[in-house]
Short mmCIF file of C-alpha atoms in Angstrom, two decimals:
data_model
loop_
_atom_site.label_atom_id
_atom_site.label_comp_id
_atom_site.label_asym_id
_atom_site.label_seq_id
_atom_site.Cartn_x
_atom_site.Cartn_y
_atom_site.Cartn_z
CA ARG O 10 55.93 56.90 10.77
CA THR O 11 60.23 58.17 9.32
CA ILE O 12 63.87 57.18 8.96
CA ARG O 13 65.57 60.28 8.92
CA VAL O 14 69.31 60.23 7.87
CA TRP O 15 71.30 63.72 9.40
CA LEU O 16 74.55 64.62 8.27
CA LYS O 17 76.60 67.84 9.85
CA ARG O 18 76.85 70.27 7.25
CA ASP O 19 79.83 73.32 6.66
CA SER O 20 78.09 75.53 8.82
CA GLY O 21 77.93 73.13 11.42
CA GLN O 22 73.59 72.31 11.78
CA TYR O 23 72.13 68.95 11.03
CA TRP O 24 69.85 68.57 8.18
CA PRO O 25 68.18 65.57 6.91
CA SER O 26 69.52 63.79 3.81
CA ILE O 27 66.82 61.37 3.24
CA TYR O 28 63.54 61.24 4.48
CA HIS O 29 61.03 57.85 4.25
CA THR O 30 57.91 57.30 5.13
CA MET O 31 57.60 53.82 6.31
CA SER O 32 53.96 51.58 6.64
CA SER O 33 53.61 51.69 10.18
CA PRO O 34 55.24 53.28 12.71
CA CYS O 35 59.03 52.63 13.43
CA SER O 36 59.86 50.77 16.82
CA ALA O 37 63.39 49.19 16.45
CA MET O 38 66.14 49.82 14.72
CA ALA O 39 70.23 48.41 13.61
CA TYR O 40 73.09 50.24 12.17
CA HIS O 41 75.77 48.20 10.34
CA HIS O 42 78.18 50.80 9.91
CA ASP O 43 80.99 48.79 7.42
CA SER O 44 78.02 47.50 4.96
CA ARG O 45 75.78 50.60 5.37
CA ARG O 46 72.93 48.16 6.08
CA ILE O 47 69.74 49.14 8.09
CA PHE O 48 67.33 46.91 9.64
CA VAL O 49 63.60 49.27 10.83
CA GLY O 50 61.37 47.74 12.85
CA GLN O 51 58.01 48.71 13.02
CA ASP O 52 54.40 48.01 14.99
CA ASN O 53 53.50 46.21 12.90
CA GLY O 54 55.64 43.16 13.28
CA ALA O 55 57.79 43.40 10.00
CA ILE O 56 61.00 44.48 9.59
CA MET O 57 62.41 46.33 6.82
CA GLU O 58 65.66 46.16 5.26
CA PHE O 59 68.03 49.27 3.07
CA HIS O 60 70.83 50.16 1.77
CA ILE O 61 72.82 53.30 2.42
CA SER O 62 74.39 54.99 0.20
CA GLU O 63 78.50 56.12 0.19
CA ASP O 64 77.52 59.85 0.31
CA PHE O 65 74.08 59.31 2.62
CA ASN O 66 72.26 60.88 0.20
CA LYS O 67 70.00 57.79 -0.76
CA MET O 68 68.46 54.73 0.87
CA ASN O 69 67.58 51.57 -1.42
CA PHE O 70 65.03 49.04 0.09
CA VAL O 71 66.36 45.90 -0.22
CA LYS O 72 63.83 42.94 1.89
CA THR O 73 61.40 42.87 3.72
CA TYR O 74 61.18 40.04 6.97
CA PRO O 75 57.95 38.55 8.81
CA ALA O 76 59.65 38.70 12.20
CA HIS O 77 56.77 38.86 14.48
CA GLN O 78 52.74 39.01 14.70
CA ASN O 79 53.39 42.29 17.40
CA ARG O 80 55.84 45.86 17.92
CA VAL O 81 59.02 44.84 16.98
CA SER O 82 61.66 45.80 20.15
CA ALA O 83 65.15 45.07 19.42
CA ILE O 84 67.13 43.83 16.47
CA THR O 85 70.75 42.96 15.83
CA PHE O 86 72.46 41.85 12.53
CA CYS O 87 74.93 39.26 12.66
CA LEU O 88 77.09 39.69 9.40
CA THR O 89 79.36 36.60 9.41
CA SER O 90 76.24 34.64 10.17
CA GLU O 91 74.16 36.57 8.05
CA TRP O 92 71.10 36.83 10.54
CA VAL O 93 69.16 39.03 11.57
CA ILE O 94 67.61 38.47 15.03
CA SER O 95 64.52 40.51 16.83
CA THR O 96 62.53 40.41 19.43
CA GLY O 97 58.88 41.03 19.54
CA HIS O 98 55.07 42.02 21.79
CA ASP O 99 54.45 38.55 20.21
CA LYS O 100 56.54 37.25 23.32
CA CYS O 101 58.95 35.66 20.95
CA ILE O 102 62.24 36.14 19.36
CA SER O 103 63.45 34.87 16.07
CA TRP O 104 66.35 34.75 13.75
CA MET O 105 65.78 35.14 9.72
CA CYS O 106 68.49 34.63 6.85
CA THR O 107 69.70 37.75 5.71
CA ARG O 108 70.33 36.15 2.23
CA SER O 109 67.29 33.89 1.91
CA GLY O 110 64.49 36.32 3.51
CA SER O 111 63.08 32.70 5.22
CA MET O 112 62.69 31.81 8.90
CA LEU O 113 64.98 29.78 10.43
CA GLY O 114 64.08 29.65 14.55
CA ARG O 115 62.00 30.83 16.84
CA HIS O 116 61.42 30.31 20.49
CA TYR O 117 58.72 32.27 22.73
CA PHE O 118 58.44 33.67 26.01
CA THR O 119 56.07 33.98 29.05
CA SER O 120 55.81 37.57 28.47
CA TRP O 121 56.96 40.21 25.78
CA ALA O 122 60.24 40.35 24.54
CA SER O 123 61.80 44.07 25.77
CA CYS O 124 65.23 43.89 24.96
CA LEU O 125 68.29 41.78 23.17
CA GLN O 126 71.89 42.09 23.13
CA TYR O 127 73.61 38.77 21.06
CA ASP O 128 77.04 37.50 21.48
CA TYR O 129 78.15 36.96 17.70
CA GLU O 130 81.55 34.48 18.65
CA THR O 131 79.11 31.70 20.57
CA ARG O 132 76.06 32.79 19.17
CA HIS O 133 73.99 33.44 23.13
CA ALA O 134 71.26 35.87 22.36
CA PHE O 135 69.64 37.77 25.65
CA VAL O 136 66.55 38.45 26.07
CA GLY O 137 64.89 40.48 28.82
CA ASP O 138 61.23 40.81 28.95
CA TYR O 139 58.17 42.74 31.17
CA SER O 140 58.59 40.17 33.55
CA GLY O 141 61.62 41.12 35.13
CA GLN O 142 63.42 37.62 33.26
CA ILE O 143 66.58 37.60 31.19
CA THR O 144 66.73 34.49 28.99
CA LEU O 145 69.95 33.41 28.27
CA LEU O 146 69.60 31.58 24.87
CA LYS O 147 72.31 29.54 22.19
CA LEU O 148 70.98 30.08 18.42
CA GLU O 149 71.62 27.34 16.51
CA GLN O 150 70.66 26.82 12.83
CA ASN O 151 67.54 25.85 13.30
CA THR O 152 66.68 25.57 16.56
CA CYS O 153 67.56 26.79 20.50
CA SER O 154 68.50 25.88 23.89
CA VAL O 155 68.11 27.71 27.13
CA ILE O 156 70.79 28.06 29.01
CA THR O 157 69.87 29.96 32.06
CA THR O 158 67.47 32.17 33.55
CA LEU O 159 68.54 35.51 34.97
CA LYS O 160 66.02 36.61 38.31
CA GLY O 161 67.45 40.10 40.28
CA HIS O 162 64.98 42.64 39.21
CA GLU O 163 61.70 43.33 40.83
CA GLY O 164 60.22 45.59 37.48
CA SER O 165 60.07 44.79 33.69
CA ILE O 166 63.62 44.55 31.88
CA THR O 167 64.09 47.89 29.45
CA SER O 168 67.55 47.85 28.70
CA LEU O 169 71.02 45.15 28.28
CA TRP O 170 73.90 45.46 27.16
CA TRP O 171 76.71 42.59 26.63
CA ASP O 172 81.01 43.12 26.89
CA PRO O 173 82.04 40.24 25.37
CA VAL O 174 85.49 41.24 26.91
CA GLN O 175 84.61 40.46 30.38
CA ARG O 176 81.99 38.88 29.35
CA LEU O 177 79.63 40.83 31.87
CA LEU O 178 75.74 41.78 30.64
CA PHE O 179 74.28 45.25 32.67
CA SER O 180 70.11 45.13 33.14
CA GLY O 181 68.52 47.92 33.44
CA ALA O 182 65.13 48.41 34.47
CA SER O 183 61.25 50.32 35.28
CA ASP O 184 62.58 49.59 39.14
CA HIS O 185 65.10 52.29 38.92
CA SER O 186 67.97 49.73 39.18
CA ILE O 187 71.27 48.47 37.52
CA ILE O 188 72.40 45.01 37.49
CA MET O 189 75.86 43.74 36.34
CA TRP O 190 75.85 39.66 36.52
CA ASP O 191 78.97 38.50 35.31
CA ILE O 192 78.50 35.61 33.15
CA GLY O 193 81.87 34.27 32.72
CA GLY O 194 82.41 33.74 36.06
CA ARG O 195 79.41 32.26 36.42
CA LYS O 196 78.57 33.82 39.56
CA GLY O 197 75.06 35.19 38.53
CA ARG O 198 74.16 38.54 40.04
CA THR O 199 76.72 40.48 41.44
CA LEU O 200 76.24 44.21 41.82
CA LEU O 201 73.09 45.92 42.49
CA LEU O 202 73.92 49.81 41.59
CA GLN O 203 70.89 52.02 42.16
CA GLY O 204 71.09 55.90 41.37
CA HIS O 205 67.93 56.72 39.83
CA HIS O 206 64.81 58.10 39.97
CA ASP O 207 62.77 56.66 36.94
CA LYS O 208 63.19 53.47 34.66
CA VAL O 209 66.69 53.06 33.31
CA GLN O 210 66.06 52.87 29.27
CA ALA O 211 69.23 52.65 28.03
CA ILE O 212 72.95 52.15 29.28
CA CYS O 213 76.37 51.24 28.08
CA TYR O 214 79.19 49.94 29.19
CA ILE O 215 83.37 51.54 28.23
CA GLN O 216 85.60 48.67 28.63
CA LEU O 217 88.42 50.92 27.88
CA THR O 218 87.96 53.46 31.01
CA ARG O 219 85.88 50.77 32.81
CA GLN O 220 83.11 52.83 32.87
CA LEU O 221 78.91 52.55 32.79
CA VAL O 222 76.87 55.10 31.27
CA SER O 223 73.05 55.32 32.30
CA CYS O 224 70.35 57.12 31.18
CA SER O 225 66.36 57.21 32.85
CA ALA O 226 63.16 58.23 31.50
CA ASP O 227 63.31 61.29 33.12
CA GLY O 228 66.65 62.44 31.55
CA GLY O 229 68.86 61.29 34.34
CA ILE O 230 72.30 60.69 33.09
CA ALA O 231 74.47 58.11 34.85
CA VAL O 232 78.08 57.53 34.46
CA TRP O 233 79.77 54.60 37.07
CA ASN O 234 83.29 54.36 38.00
CA MET O 235 83.45 50.61 37.83
CA ASP O 236 87.30 50.49 38.39
CA ILE O 237 86.90 50.11 41.64
CA SER O 238 86.24 47.19 43.85
CA ARG O 239 83.00 46.88 44.76
CA GLU O 240 80.39 45.40 47.11
CA GLU O 241 77.32 42.81 46.17
CA ALA O 242 74.18 43.79 48.31
CA PRO O 243 72.96 41.45 49.89
CA GLN O 244 70.01 38.59 49.58
CA TRP O 245 67.70 39.82 52.29
CA LEU O 246 67.02 37.11 54.92
CA GLU O 247 64.03 35.80 56.38
CA SER O 248 62.94 35.50 60.06
CA ASP O 249 60.00 35.58 62.08
CA SER O 250 61.41 38.04 64.61
CA CYS O 251 63.88 41.52 64.49
CA GLN O 252 67.20 39.59 64.20
CA LYS O 253 68.34 42.92 66.19
CA CYS O 254 66.22 43.28 68.96
CA GLU O 255 64.13 39.86 68.97
CA GLN O 256 61.19 41.11 68.93
CA PRO O 257 58.40 39.93 66.72
CA PHE O 258 56.76 40.38 63.25
CA PHE O 259 52.66 40.60 62.91
CA TRP O 260 52.62 37.35 61.22
CA ASN O 261 54.61 35.96 64.41
CA ILE O 262 51.11 35.05 66.01
CA LYS O 263 53.01 32.30 68.18
CA GLN O 264 55.53 34.73 69.54
CA MET O 265 52.81 37.64 69.88
CA TRP O 266 51.14 35.34 72.44
CA ASP O 267 53.77 34.21 74.97
CA THR O 268 54.87 37.84 74.89
CA LYS O 269 51.66 39.71 74.97
CA THR O 270 53.09 42.17 71.58
CA LEU O 271 51.91 43.41 68.93
CA GLY O 272 53.99 42.63 66.15
CA LEU O 273 56.06 44.48 64.04
CA ARG O 274 56.38 45.44 60.81
CA GLN O 275 59.41 43.77 58.86
CA HIS O 276 62.14 45.93 56.95
CA HIS O 277 66.27 44.93 56.15
CA CYS O 278 69.25 46.89 56.60
CA ARG O 279 70.48 47.29 52.87
CA LYS O 280 74.20 46.60 54.36
CA CYS O 281 73.58 43.09 56.46
CA GLY O 282 70.46 42.16 54.71
CA GLN O 283 69.56 41.94 58.25
CA ALA O 284 65.26 41.56 58.61
CA VAL O 285 64.71 44.33 61.04
CA CYS O 286 62.33 46.40 62.96
CA GLY O 287 61.80 50.14 62.66
CA LYS O 288 62.94 50.68 66.06
CA CYS O 289 66.24 49.20 65.04
CA SER O 290 66.62 50.50 61.42
CA THR O 291 65.71 54.40 62.13
CA LYS O 292 68.99 55.66 60.23
CA ARG O 293 69.40 56.29 56.76
CA SER O 294 72.77 56.37 54.67
CA SER O 295 74.11 56.49 51.15
CA TYR O 296 76.52 53.11 50.28
CA PRO O 297 78.24 53.89 47.00
CA ILE O 298 80.50 50.74 46.92
CA MET O 299 77.42 48.64 47.00
CA GLY O 300 75.76 50.17 44.91
CA PHE O 301 73.36 52.63 46.41
CA GLU O 302 73.88 56.57 46.01
CA PHE O 303 70.97 57.56 47.47
CA GLN O 304 70.02 57.28 51.11
CA VAL O 305 68.79 54.11 52.07
CA ARG O 306 67.59 52.09 55.13
CA VAL O 307 70.07 50.64 57.33
CA CYS O 308 69.99 48.88 60.71
CA ASP O 309 72.16 51.35 63.52
CA SER O 310 74.67 48.93 64.39
CA CYS O 311 75.81 49.12 60.44
CA PHE O 312 75.59 53.25 60.81
CA GLU O 313 78.03 53.06 63.21
CA SER O 314 80.45 50.98 61.00
CA ILE O 315 80.07 53.40 57.87
CA LYS O 316 82.88 56.11 57.35
CA ASP O 317 81.85 59.61 55.57
CA GLU O 318 84.42 58.81 53.17
CA ASP O 319 82.48 55.80 53.00
CA ARG O 320 79.64 58.14 51.76
CA THR O 321 81.92 59.56 48.82
CA SER O 322 79.94 59.10 45.71
CA LEU O 323 81.58 57.09 43.26
CA ALA O 324 78.98 58.16 40.33
CA THR O 325 78.64 61.38 38.45
CA PHE O 326 75.02 62.64 37.38
CA HIS O 327 73.91 64.58 34.73
CA GLU O 328 70.90 66.42 33.06
CA GLY O 329 69.83 65.61 29.55
CA LYS O 330 66.47 67.95 30.34
CA HIS O 331 65.09 65.49 28.09
CA ASN O 332 62.57 62.01 28.81
CA ILE O 333 65.85 59.64 27.33
CA SER O 334 64.17 56.61 25.53
CA HIS O 335 67.22 55.67 23.62
CA MET O 336 70.80 56.18 23.73
CA SER O 337 73.65 55.23 21.64
CA MET O 338 77.58 56.09 22.22
CA ASP O 339 80.25 56.37 19.85
CA ILE O 340 82.95 55.49 21.81
CA SER O 341 85.32 56.26 19.97
CA ARG O 342 84.85 59.77 19.31
CA GLY O 343 83.32 60.19 22.88
CA LEU O 344 80.06 61.14 21.93
CA MET O 345 76.27 59.99 22.98
CA VAL O 346 73.05 60.09 21.19
CA THR O 347 70.08 60.34 23.38
CA CYS O 348 66.22 59.98 21.78
CA GLY O 349 63.44 61.40 23.97
CA SER O 350 59.97 61.36 23.65
CA ASP O 351 59.44 64.96 23.04
CA ARG O 352 60.68 63.93 19.58
CA ILE O 353 64.30 65.65 20.38
CA VAL O 354 67.52 64.21 19.07
CA LYS O 355 70.64 65.26 21.42
CA ILE O 356 74.30 65.24 20.51
CA TRP O 357 76.47 64.56 23.72
CA ASP O 358 80.22 65.34 23.83
CA MET O 359 80.71 62.85 26.81
CA THR O 360 85.02 63.35 26.93
CA PRO O 361 85.10 65.28 29.42
CA VAL O 362 83.39 62.81 31.72
CA VAL O 363 84.67 59.35 30.71
CA GLY O 364 87.53 60.41 30.38
CA CYS O 365 88.53 59.18 26.73
CA SER O 366 87.97 59.64 23.10
CA LEU O 367 90.40 56.98 20.45
CA ALA O 368 90.58 59.64 18.15
CA THR O 369 92.81 61.67 20.56
CA GLY O 370 94.39 58.91 22.21
CA PHE O 371 93.69 57.49 26.08
CA SER O 372 93.38 60.16 28.35
CA SER O 373 92.89 59.09 32.17
CA ARG O 374 89.87 60.44 34.32
#
């Protein structure tokens, strides 16, 4: 139930300069660096705004926003419009005026709203929910309109990242995968990335070096090279029989009767998307250019077409050694902060991995 501001002392140790206890457990936070305003969402649905002093040794309460009826899951603050936008477990997104503290608008979903990204220029909001959908909304002063719904994950959306420069949206989910959506090109899903063994809890795209950093619940940290031409994973094809040997699948009763054979279980080749039986897909292979950093099922003919150099990893993997539930990147200094369910906060020097620090100038990987 506490908010803490940690300052680095001359000794190199971090000590809390502010220790503030809240009335309800804290569930989300947004900090605006230039104005030193902090917005803290709570389990009871309220958002509290504070202003931090210039020396970071004092925190003054500003106001409370009755934003939700249940836990606040994500918050963002827009200084130009003076809006605080949030999502919650009451299945809605709300936007409130920070000048008056009044509610401007709400929009409800069919599932818990779990994460939020916002385009400050166009007033578009991206909301991920527990059903695995991402809804794109255009927010107006007192109303909003649904632009589109993105469907591609097989599990709840746990994290979102919006890059307004390339107009790309990245989503991480409990299905252990990351999807890149080309919003600007209106292409929908363009890339599927699979390199985690647990749900993806946090993502950050570094536009300068075209790298994506992702963290998962098992402590895995992946740095993806997005500066190369990748291939989009194919959509899975449907068929009543194996598209290689033409043996019927177990629901194809007519062909089973005609050929006097038992039906086979259906699988899919991750490289070509064809529906195949187990005998025609006995091989496994990684295929990083399509986002498959682990070995996945491929049909025998696709396996033969994959060269050894095609299996070269296009990501680096690191061990966070704690359950990473939140992550934040300071790209200007090449630093990353991770928070775990073990109540530990870790600060990482990412410059050897991401290959850039704006403070020292650009350095190639």
